[in-house]
mmCIF file of C-alpha atoms in Angstrom:
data_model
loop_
_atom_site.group_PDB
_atom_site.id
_atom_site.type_symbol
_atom_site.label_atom_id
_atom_site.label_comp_id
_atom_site.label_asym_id
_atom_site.label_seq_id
_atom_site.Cartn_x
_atom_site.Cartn_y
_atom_site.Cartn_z
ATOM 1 C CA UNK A 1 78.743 71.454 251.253
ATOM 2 C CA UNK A 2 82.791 70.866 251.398
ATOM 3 C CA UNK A 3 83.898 70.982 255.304
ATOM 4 C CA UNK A 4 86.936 70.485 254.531
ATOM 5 C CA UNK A 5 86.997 73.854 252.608
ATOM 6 C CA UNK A 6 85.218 75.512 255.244
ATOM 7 C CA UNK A 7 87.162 73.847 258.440
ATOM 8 C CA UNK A 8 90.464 72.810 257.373
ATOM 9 C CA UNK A 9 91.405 69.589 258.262
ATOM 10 C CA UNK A 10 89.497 67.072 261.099
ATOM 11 C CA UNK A 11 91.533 66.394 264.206
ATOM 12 C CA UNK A 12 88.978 64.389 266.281
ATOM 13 C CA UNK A 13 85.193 63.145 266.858
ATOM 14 C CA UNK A 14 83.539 62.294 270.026
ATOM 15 C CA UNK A 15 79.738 61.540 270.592
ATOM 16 C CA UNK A 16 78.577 63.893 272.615
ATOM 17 C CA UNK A 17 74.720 62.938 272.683
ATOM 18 C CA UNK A 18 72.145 60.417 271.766
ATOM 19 C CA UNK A 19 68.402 60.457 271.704
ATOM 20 C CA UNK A 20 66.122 57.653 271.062
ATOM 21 C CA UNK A 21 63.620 59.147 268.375
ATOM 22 C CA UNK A 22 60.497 56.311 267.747
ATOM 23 C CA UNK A 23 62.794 53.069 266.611
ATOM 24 C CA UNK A 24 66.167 55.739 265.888
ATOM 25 C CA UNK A 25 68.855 56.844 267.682
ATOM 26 C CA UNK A 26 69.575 60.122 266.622
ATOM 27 C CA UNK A 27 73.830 60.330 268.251
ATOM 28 C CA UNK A 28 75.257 63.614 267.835
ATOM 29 C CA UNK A 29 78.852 64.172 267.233
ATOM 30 C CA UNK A 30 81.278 66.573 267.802
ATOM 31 C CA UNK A 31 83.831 67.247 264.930
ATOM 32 C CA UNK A 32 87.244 69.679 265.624
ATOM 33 C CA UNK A 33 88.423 70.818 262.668
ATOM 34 C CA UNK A 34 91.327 72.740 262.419
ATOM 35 C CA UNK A 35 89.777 75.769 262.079
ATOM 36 C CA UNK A 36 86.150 75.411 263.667
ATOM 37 C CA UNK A 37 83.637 72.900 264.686
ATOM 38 C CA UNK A 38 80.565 71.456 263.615
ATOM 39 C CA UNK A 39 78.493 68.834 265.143
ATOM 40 C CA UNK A 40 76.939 66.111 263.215
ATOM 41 C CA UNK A 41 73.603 63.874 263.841
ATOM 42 C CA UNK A 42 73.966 60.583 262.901
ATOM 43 C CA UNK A 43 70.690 58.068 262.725
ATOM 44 C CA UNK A 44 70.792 54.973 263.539
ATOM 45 C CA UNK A 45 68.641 51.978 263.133
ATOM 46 C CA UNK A 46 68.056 49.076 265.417
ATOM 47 C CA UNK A 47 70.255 47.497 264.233
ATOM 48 C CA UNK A 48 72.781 50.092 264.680
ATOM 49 C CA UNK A 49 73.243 50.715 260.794
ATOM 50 C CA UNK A 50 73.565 54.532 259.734
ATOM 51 C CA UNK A 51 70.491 55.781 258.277
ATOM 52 C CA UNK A 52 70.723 58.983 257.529
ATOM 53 C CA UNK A 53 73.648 61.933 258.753
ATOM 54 C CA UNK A 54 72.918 65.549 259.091
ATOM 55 C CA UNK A 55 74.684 68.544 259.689
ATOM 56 C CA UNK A 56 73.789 70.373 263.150
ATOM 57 C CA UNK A 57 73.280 73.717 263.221
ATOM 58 C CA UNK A 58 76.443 75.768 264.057
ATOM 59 C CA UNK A 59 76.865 74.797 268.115
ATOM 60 C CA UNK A 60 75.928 78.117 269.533
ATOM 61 C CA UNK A 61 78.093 79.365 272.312
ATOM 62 C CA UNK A 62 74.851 81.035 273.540
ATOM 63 C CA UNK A 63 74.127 79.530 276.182
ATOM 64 C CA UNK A 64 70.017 79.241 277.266
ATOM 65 C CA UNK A 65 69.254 82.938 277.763
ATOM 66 C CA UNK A 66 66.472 83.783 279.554
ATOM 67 C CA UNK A 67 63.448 85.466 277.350
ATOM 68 C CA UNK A 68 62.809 89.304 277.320
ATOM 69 C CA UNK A 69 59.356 88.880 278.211
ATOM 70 C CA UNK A 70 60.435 87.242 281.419
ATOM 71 C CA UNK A 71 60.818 90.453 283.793
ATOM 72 C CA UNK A 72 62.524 89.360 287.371
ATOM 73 C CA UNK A 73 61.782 92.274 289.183
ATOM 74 C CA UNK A 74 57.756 91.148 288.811
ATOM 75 C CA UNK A 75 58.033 87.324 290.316
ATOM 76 C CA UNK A 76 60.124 85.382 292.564
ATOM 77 C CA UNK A 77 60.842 81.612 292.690
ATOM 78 C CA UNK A 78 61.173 79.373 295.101
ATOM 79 C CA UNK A 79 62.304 75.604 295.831
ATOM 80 C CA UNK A 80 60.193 73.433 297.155
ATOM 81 C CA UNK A 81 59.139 69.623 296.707
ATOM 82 C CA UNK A 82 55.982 67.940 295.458
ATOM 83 C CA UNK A 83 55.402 64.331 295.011
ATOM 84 C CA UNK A 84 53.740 61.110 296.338
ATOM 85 C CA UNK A 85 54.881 57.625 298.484
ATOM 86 C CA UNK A 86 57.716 59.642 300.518
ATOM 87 C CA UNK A 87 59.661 60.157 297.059
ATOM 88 C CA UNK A 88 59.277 63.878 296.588
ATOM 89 C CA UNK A 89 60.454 65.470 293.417
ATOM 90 C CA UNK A 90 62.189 69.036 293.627
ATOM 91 C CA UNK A 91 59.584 72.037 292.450
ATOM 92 C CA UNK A 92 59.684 75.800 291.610
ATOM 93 C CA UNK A 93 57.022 77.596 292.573
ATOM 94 C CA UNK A 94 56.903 81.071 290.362
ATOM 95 C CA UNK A 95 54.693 83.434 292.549
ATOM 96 C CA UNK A 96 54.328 86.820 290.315
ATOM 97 C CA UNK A 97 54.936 90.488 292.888
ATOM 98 C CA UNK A 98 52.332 93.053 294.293
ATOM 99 C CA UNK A 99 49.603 90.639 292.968
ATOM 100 C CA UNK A 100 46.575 88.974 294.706
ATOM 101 C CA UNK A 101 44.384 86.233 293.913
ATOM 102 C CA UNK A 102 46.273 84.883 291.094
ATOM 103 C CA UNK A 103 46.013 82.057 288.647
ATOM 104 C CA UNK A 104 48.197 78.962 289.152
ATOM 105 C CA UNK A 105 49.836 76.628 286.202
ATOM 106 C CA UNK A 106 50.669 73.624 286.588
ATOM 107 C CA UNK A 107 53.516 72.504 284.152
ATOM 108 C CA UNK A 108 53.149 68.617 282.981
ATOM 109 C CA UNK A 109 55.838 67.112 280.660
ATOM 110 C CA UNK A 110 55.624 64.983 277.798
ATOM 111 C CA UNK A 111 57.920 61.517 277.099
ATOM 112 C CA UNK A 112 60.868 60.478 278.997
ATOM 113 C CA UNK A 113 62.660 61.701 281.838
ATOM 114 C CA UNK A 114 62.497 65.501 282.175
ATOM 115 C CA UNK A 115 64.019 68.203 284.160
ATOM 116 C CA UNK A 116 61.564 70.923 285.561
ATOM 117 C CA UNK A 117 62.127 73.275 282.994
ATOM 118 C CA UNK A 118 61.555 70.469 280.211
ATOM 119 C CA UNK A 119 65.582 71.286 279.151
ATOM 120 C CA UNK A 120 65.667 69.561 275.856
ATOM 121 C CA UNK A 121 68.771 70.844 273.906
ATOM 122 C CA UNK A 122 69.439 74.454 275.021
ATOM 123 C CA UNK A 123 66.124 75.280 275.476
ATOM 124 C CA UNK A 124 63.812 75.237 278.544
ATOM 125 C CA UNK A 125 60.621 76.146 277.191
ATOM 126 C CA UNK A 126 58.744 75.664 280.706
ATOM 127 C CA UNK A 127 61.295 78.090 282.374
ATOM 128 C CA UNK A 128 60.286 80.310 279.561
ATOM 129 C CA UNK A 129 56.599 79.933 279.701
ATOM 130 C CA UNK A 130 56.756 80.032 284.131
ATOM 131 C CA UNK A 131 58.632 83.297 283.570
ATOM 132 C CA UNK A 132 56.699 84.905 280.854
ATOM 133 C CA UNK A 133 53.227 84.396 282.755
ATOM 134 C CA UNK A 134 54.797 85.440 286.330
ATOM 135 C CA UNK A 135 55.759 88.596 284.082
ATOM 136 C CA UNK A 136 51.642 88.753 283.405
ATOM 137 C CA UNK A 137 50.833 87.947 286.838
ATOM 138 C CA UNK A 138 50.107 84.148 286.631
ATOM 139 C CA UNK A 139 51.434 81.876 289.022
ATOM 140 C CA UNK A 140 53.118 78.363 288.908
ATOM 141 C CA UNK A 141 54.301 74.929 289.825
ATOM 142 C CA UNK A 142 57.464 73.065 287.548
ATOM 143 C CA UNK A 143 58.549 69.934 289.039
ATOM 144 C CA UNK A 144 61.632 67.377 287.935
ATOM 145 C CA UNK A 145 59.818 64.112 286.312
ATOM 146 C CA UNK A 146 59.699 61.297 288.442
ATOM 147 C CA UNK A 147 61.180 58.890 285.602
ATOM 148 C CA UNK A 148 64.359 61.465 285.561
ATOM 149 C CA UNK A 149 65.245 60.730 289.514
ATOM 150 C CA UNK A 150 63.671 57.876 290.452
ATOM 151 C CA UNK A 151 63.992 55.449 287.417
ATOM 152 C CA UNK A 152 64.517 51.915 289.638
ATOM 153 C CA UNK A 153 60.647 53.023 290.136
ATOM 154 C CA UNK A 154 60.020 52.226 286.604
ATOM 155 C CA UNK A 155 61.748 48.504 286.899
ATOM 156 C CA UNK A 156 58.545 46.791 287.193
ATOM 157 C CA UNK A 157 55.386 46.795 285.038
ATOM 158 C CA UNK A 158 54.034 50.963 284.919
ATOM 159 C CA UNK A 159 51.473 53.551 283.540
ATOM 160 C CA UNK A 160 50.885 56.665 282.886
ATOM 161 C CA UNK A 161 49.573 56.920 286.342
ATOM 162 C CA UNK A 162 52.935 56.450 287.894
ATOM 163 C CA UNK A 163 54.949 57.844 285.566
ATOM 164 C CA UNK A 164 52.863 61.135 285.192
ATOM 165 C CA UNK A 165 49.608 61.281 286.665
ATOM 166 C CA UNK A 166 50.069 61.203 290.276
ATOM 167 C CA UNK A 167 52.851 63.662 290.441
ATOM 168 C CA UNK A 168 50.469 65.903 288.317
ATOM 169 C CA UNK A 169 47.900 65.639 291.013
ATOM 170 C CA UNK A 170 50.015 66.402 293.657
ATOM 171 C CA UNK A 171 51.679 69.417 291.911
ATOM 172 C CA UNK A 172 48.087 70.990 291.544
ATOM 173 C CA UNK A 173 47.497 70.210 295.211
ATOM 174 C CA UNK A 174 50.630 72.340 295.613
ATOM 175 C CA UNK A 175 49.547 74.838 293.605
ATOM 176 C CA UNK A 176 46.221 75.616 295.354
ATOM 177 C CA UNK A 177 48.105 76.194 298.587
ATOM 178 C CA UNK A 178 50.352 78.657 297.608
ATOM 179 C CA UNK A 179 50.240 81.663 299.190
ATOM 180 C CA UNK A 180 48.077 84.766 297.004
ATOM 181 C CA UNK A 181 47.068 82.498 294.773
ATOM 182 C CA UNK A 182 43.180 81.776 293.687
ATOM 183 C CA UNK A 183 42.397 78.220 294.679
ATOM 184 C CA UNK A 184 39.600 78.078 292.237
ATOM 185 C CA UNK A 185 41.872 79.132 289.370
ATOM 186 C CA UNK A 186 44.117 76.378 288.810
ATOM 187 C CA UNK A 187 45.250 75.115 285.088
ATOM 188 C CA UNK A 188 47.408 72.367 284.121
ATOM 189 C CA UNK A 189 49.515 72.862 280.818
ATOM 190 C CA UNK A 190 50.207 69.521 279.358
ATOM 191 C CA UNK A 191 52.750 69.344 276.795
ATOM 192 C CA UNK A 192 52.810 67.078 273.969
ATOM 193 C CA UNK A 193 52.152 63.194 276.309
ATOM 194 C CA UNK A 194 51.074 65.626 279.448
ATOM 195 C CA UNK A 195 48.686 67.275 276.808
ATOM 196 C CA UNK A 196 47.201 63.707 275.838
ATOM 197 C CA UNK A 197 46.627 63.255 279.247
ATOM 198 C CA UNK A 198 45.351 66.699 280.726
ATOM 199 C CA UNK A 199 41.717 66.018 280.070
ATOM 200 C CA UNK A 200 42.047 62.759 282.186
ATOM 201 C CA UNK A 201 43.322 65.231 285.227
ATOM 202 C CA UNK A 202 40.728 67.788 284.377
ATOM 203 C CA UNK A 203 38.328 65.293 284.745
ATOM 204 C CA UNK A 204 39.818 63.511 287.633
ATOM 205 C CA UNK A 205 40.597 66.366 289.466
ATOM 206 C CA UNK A 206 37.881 69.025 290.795
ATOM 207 C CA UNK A 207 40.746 71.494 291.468
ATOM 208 C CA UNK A 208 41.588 72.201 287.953
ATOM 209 C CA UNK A 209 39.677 75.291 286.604
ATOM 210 C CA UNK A 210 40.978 74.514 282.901
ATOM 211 C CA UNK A 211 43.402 72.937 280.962
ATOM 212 C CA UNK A 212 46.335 73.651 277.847
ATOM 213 C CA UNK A 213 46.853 71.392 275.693
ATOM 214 C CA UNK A 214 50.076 71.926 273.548
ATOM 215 C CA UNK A 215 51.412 70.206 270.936
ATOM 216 C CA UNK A 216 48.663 67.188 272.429
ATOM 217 C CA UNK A 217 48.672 64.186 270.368
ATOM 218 C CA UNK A 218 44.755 63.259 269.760
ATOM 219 C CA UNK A 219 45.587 59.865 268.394
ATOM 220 C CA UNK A 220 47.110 57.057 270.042
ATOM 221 C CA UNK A 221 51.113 56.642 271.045
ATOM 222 C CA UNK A 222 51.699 54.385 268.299
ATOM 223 C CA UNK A 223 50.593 56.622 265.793
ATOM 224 C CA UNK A 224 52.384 59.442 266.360
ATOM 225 C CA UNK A 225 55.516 57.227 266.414
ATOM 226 C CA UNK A 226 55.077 55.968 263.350
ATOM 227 C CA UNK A 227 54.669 59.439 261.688
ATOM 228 C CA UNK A 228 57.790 60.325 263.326
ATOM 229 C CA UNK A 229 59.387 57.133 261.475
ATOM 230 C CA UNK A 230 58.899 57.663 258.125
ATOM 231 C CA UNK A 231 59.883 61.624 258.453
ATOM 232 C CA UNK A 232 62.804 60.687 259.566
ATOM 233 C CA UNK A 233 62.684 58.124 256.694
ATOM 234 C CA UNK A 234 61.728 60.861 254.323
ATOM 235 C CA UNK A 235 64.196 63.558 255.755
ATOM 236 C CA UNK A 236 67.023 60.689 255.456
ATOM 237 C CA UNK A 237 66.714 60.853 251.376
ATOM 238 C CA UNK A 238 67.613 57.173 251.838
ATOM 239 C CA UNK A 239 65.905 55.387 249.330
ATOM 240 C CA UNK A 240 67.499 52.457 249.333
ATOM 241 C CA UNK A 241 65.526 48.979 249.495
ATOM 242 C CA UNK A 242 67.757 47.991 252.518
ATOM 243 C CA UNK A 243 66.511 51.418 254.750
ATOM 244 C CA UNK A 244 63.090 51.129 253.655
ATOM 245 C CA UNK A 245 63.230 47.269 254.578
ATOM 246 C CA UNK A 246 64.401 48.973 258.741
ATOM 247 C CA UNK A 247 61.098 51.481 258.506
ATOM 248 C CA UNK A 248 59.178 48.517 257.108
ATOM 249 C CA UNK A 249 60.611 46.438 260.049
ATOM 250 C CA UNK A 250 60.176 49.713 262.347
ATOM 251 C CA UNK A 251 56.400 49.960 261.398
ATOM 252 C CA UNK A 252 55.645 46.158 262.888
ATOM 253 C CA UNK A 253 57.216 46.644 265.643
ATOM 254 C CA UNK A 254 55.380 49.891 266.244
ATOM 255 C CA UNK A 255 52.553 47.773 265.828
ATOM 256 C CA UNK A 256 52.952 45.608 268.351
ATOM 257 C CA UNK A 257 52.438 48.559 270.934
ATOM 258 C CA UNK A 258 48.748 48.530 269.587
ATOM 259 C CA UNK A 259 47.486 46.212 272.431
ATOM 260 C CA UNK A 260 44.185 46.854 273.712
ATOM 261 C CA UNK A 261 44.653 43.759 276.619
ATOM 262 C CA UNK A 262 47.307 41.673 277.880
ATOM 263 C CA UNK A 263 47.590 37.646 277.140
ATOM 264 C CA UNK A 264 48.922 34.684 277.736
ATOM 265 C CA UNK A 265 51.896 35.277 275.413
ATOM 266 C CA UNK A 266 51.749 39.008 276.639
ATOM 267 C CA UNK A 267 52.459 39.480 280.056
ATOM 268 C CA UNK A 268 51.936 43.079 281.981
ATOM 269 C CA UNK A 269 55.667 43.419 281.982
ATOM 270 C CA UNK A 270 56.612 42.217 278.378
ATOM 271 C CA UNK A 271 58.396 45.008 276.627
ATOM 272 C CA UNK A 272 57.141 46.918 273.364
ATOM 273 C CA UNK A 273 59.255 50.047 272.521
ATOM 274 C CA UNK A 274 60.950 49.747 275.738
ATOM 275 C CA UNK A 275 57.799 50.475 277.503
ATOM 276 C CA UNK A 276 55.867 47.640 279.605
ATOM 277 C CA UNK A 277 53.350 46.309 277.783
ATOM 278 C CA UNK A 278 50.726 46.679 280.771
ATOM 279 C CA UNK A 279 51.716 50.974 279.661
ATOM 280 C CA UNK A 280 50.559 50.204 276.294
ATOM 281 C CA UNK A 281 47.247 48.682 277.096
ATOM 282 C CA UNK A 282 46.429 51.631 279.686
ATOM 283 C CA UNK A 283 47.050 54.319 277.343
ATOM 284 C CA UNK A 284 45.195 52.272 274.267
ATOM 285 C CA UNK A 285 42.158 51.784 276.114
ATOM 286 C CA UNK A 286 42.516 56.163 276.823
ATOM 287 C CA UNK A 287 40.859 58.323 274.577
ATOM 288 C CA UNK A 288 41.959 61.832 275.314
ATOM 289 C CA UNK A 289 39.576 63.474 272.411
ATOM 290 C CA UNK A 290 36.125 61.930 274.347
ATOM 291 C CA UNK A 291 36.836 62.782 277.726
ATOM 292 C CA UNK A 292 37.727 66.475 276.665
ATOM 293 C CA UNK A 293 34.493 66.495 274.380
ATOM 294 C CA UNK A 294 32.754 65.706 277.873
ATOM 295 C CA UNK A 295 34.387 68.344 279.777
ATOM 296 C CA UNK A 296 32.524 71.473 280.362
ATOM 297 C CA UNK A 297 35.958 73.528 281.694
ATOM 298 C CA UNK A 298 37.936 75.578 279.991
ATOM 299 C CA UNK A 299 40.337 74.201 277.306
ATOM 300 C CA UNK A 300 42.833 75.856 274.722
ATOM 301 C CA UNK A 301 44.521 73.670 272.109
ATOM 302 C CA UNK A 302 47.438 74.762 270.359
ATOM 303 C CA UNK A 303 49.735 73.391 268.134
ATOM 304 C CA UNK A 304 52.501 74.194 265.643
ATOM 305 C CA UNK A 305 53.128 74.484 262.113
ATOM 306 C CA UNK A 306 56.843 73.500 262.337
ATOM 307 C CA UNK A 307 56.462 70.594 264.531
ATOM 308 C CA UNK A 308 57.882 67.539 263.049
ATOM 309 C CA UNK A 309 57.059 64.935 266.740
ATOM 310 C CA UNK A 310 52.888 66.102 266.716
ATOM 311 C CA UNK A 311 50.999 67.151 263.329
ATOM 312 C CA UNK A 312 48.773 68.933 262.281
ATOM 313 C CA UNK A 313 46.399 66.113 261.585
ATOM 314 C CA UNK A 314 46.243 66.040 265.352
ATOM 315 C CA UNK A 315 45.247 69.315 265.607
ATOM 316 C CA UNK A 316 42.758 68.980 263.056
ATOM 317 C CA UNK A 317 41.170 65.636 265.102
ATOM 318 C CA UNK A 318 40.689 68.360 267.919
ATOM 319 C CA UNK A 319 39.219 71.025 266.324
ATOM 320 C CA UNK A 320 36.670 68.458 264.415
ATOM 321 C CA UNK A 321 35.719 67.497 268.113
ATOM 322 C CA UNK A 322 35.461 70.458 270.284
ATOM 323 C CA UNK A 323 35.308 73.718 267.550
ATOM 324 C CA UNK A 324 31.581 73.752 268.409
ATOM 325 C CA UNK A 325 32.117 73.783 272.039
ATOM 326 C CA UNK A 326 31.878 77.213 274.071
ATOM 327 C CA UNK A 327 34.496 76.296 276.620
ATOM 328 C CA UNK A 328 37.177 75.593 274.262
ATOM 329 C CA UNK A 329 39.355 77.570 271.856
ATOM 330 C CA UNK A 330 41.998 76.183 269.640
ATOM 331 C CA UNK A 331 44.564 78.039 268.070
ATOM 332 C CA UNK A 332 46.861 76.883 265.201
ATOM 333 C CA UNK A 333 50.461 78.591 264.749
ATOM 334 C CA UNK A 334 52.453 78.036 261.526
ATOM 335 C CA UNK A 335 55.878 79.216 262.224
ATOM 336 C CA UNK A 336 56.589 77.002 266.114
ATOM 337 C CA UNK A 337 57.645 73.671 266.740
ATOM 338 C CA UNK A 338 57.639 70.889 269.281
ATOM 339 C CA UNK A 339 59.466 73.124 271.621
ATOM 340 C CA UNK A 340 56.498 76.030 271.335
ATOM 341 C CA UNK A 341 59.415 78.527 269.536
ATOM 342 C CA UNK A 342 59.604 80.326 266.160
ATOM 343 C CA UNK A 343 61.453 78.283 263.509
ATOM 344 C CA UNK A 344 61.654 78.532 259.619
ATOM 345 C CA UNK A 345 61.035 74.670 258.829
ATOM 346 C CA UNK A 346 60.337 71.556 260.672
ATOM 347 C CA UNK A 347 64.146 69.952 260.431
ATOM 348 C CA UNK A 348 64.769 67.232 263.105
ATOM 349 C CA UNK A 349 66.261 66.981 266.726
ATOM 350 C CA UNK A 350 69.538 68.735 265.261
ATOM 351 C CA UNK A 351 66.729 71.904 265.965
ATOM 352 C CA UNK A 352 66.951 71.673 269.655
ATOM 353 C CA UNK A 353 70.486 72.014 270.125
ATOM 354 C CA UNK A 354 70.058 75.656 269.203
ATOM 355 C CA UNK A 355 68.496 77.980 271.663
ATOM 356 C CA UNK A 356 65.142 79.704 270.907
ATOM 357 C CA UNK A 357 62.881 80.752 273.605
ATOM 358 C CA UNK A 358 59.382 79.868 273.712
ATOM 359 C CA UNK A 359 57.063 82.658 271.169
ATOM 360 C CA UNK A 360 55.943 85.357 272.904
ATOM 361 C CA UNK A 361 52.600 85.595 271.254
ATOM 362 C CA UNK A 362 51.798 82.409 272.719
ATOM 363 C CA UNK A 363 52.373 83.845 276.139
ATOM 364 C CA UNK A 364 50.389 86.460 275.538
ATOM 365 C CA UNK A 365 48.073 84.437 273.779
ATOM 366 C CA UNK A 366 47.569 82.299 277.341
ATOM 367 C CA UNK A 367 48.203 84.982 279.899
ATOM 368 C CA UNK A 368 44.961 86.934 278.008
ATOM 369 C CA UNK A 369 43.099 83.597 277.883
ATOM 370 C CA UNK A 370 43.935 82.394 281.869
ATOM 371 C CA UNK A 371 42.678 85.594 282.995
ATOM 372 C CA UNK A 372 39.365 85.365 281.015
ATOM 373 C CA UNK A 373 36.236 84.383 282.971
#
């Protein structure tokens, strides 16, 4: 591929973005050329060598648009704030028109800080998904992640219950006492960590009628980032012995986030991956796949094919546990990605920057399965 054919000459760069991916940065850049742009992702190691550089796809001037399954005219949305401890987090509540009794969701991220509509790139797949089911007639609750507006919280040794689990329980509080909705139809969609975790509410939690799990990793943390490691490895083409030494070097420290109990040499706040290490023994002593075996509510699992952050093999750990289970259905689709929207291949983050709205089948999919008795 010749840019310089293509473009003309290159006038400047700036980073514009960066994105810690597992033990990469993935920085994207922002080439002007004299006649066009295109972006760049650049990966870098620890220790800030270049591992691999893609092209981005074409920067869209499309903006996010909102979906065409998302009809205005049949909800409304309005502001209001959920939370715990006197530190409330801002909240849409998306209440569909001319319907009683409905179903509530309630919308739980996966890592890092988040926005309420999960903005990652130009997309906003839970503005998407809040819109498409208002559209159906389902109700629900988006809030801003506490690690996103509060992060001086997350200064001192944390877990999954502070970072996610709380505010989770508070936002299905919300949801129960909204007005026209059913209080005994309540579901939490957890998406990708917030799927790992949704069984925990659903068992914690006698509010929640049933639960989605999407893109939900069913093995540990420090699995899944090691998968991500060597597909970025793989997708790099770098072969070198000097790259393969950094995923080699990558892999132990992943490894060190396997903890199962602090020590002396391990204290709660030691860090692994930038996350305490009391976060890593919570969530390694978790097992999402037993607790949703146990549950007798209703749970769908989905996942898809062109997700490069959760595989398939996940999927498959779920459906060997709960196929055999009347309250659950799973349902595997080839052509989405991390982000729940159509793609052609798996790629990498460059993906995101690109703005594809959540499938509609899958809203369908859940509107017809909420509804179900």
């Amino acid at each position: 591929f010749d840019i310089g054919n293509k473009y003309g000459k290159a006038e400047s760069f700036d980073a514009i973005q960066s994105k810690a991916q597992g033990q990469f940065f993935a920085v994207t850049v922002e080439g002007k050329f004299a006649n066009g742009m295109q972006n760049f992702i650049l990966g870098f190691n620890k220790a800030q060598k270049i591992v691999g550089i893609f092209l981005a796809p074409a920067k869209s001037n499309v903006a996010y648009a909102k979906p065409v399954y998302a009809d205005t005219n049949l909800y409304s949305e309005k502001q209001v704030y959920v939370g715990v401890a006197g530190k409330q987090l801002a909240a849409i509540v998306t209440t569909p028109k001319n319907v009683k009794n409905f179903p509530m969701v309630v919308f739980v991220h996966g890592s890092g800080p988040s926005d309420m509509d999960e903005t990652i790139g130009a997309n906003k797949p839970f503005k998407d998904l809040a819109g498409g089911l208002a559209s159906k007639g389902i109700g629900s609750v988006r809030y801003v992640k506490r690690t996103l507006v509060y992060p001086n919280e997350f200064s001192k040794p944390y877990t999954v219950k502070e970072e996610v689990l709380d505010d989770a329980a508070a936002a299905i509080t919300a949801a129960k006492a909204v007005v026209g909705a059913n209080p005994k139809s309540i579901y939490v969609f957890g998406h990708s960590l917030g799927g790992m975790l949704a069984p925990k509410l659903a068992a914690t939690s006698p509010d929640v009628t049933g639960i989605i799990l999407a893109a939900a990793p069913a093995r540990k943390l420090s699995d899944i980032i090691a998968e991500q490691n060597k597909y970025m490895f793989d997708l790099s083409k770098d072969t070198t012995a000097e790259n393969k030494k950094y995923l080699d070097d990558a892999i132990v420290q992943i490894n060190k986030s396997r903890i199962t109990q602090l020590g002396t040499t391990i204290k709660p706040d030691s860090s692994i991956l930038g996350l305490p290490a009391k976060y890593w023994v919570d969530l390694n002593t978790y097992n999402q796949v037993n607790i949703a075996k146990s549950l007798t509510k209703k749970i769908y699992v989905l996942q898809g094919g062109n997700d490069f952050q959760v595989s398939k093999t996940d999927f498959d750990l779920w459906n060997s546990a709960l196929s055999k289970k009347k309250n659950v259905t799973l349902k595997y689709y080839p052509d989405l990605n991390h982000l729940l929207s159509p793609q052609t291949e798996k790629g990498s983050m460059g993906q995101y920057q690109t703005p594809v709205n959540v499938a509609e089948g899958l809203v369908n999919d859940l509107a017809v399965w909420i509804k179900a008795k």
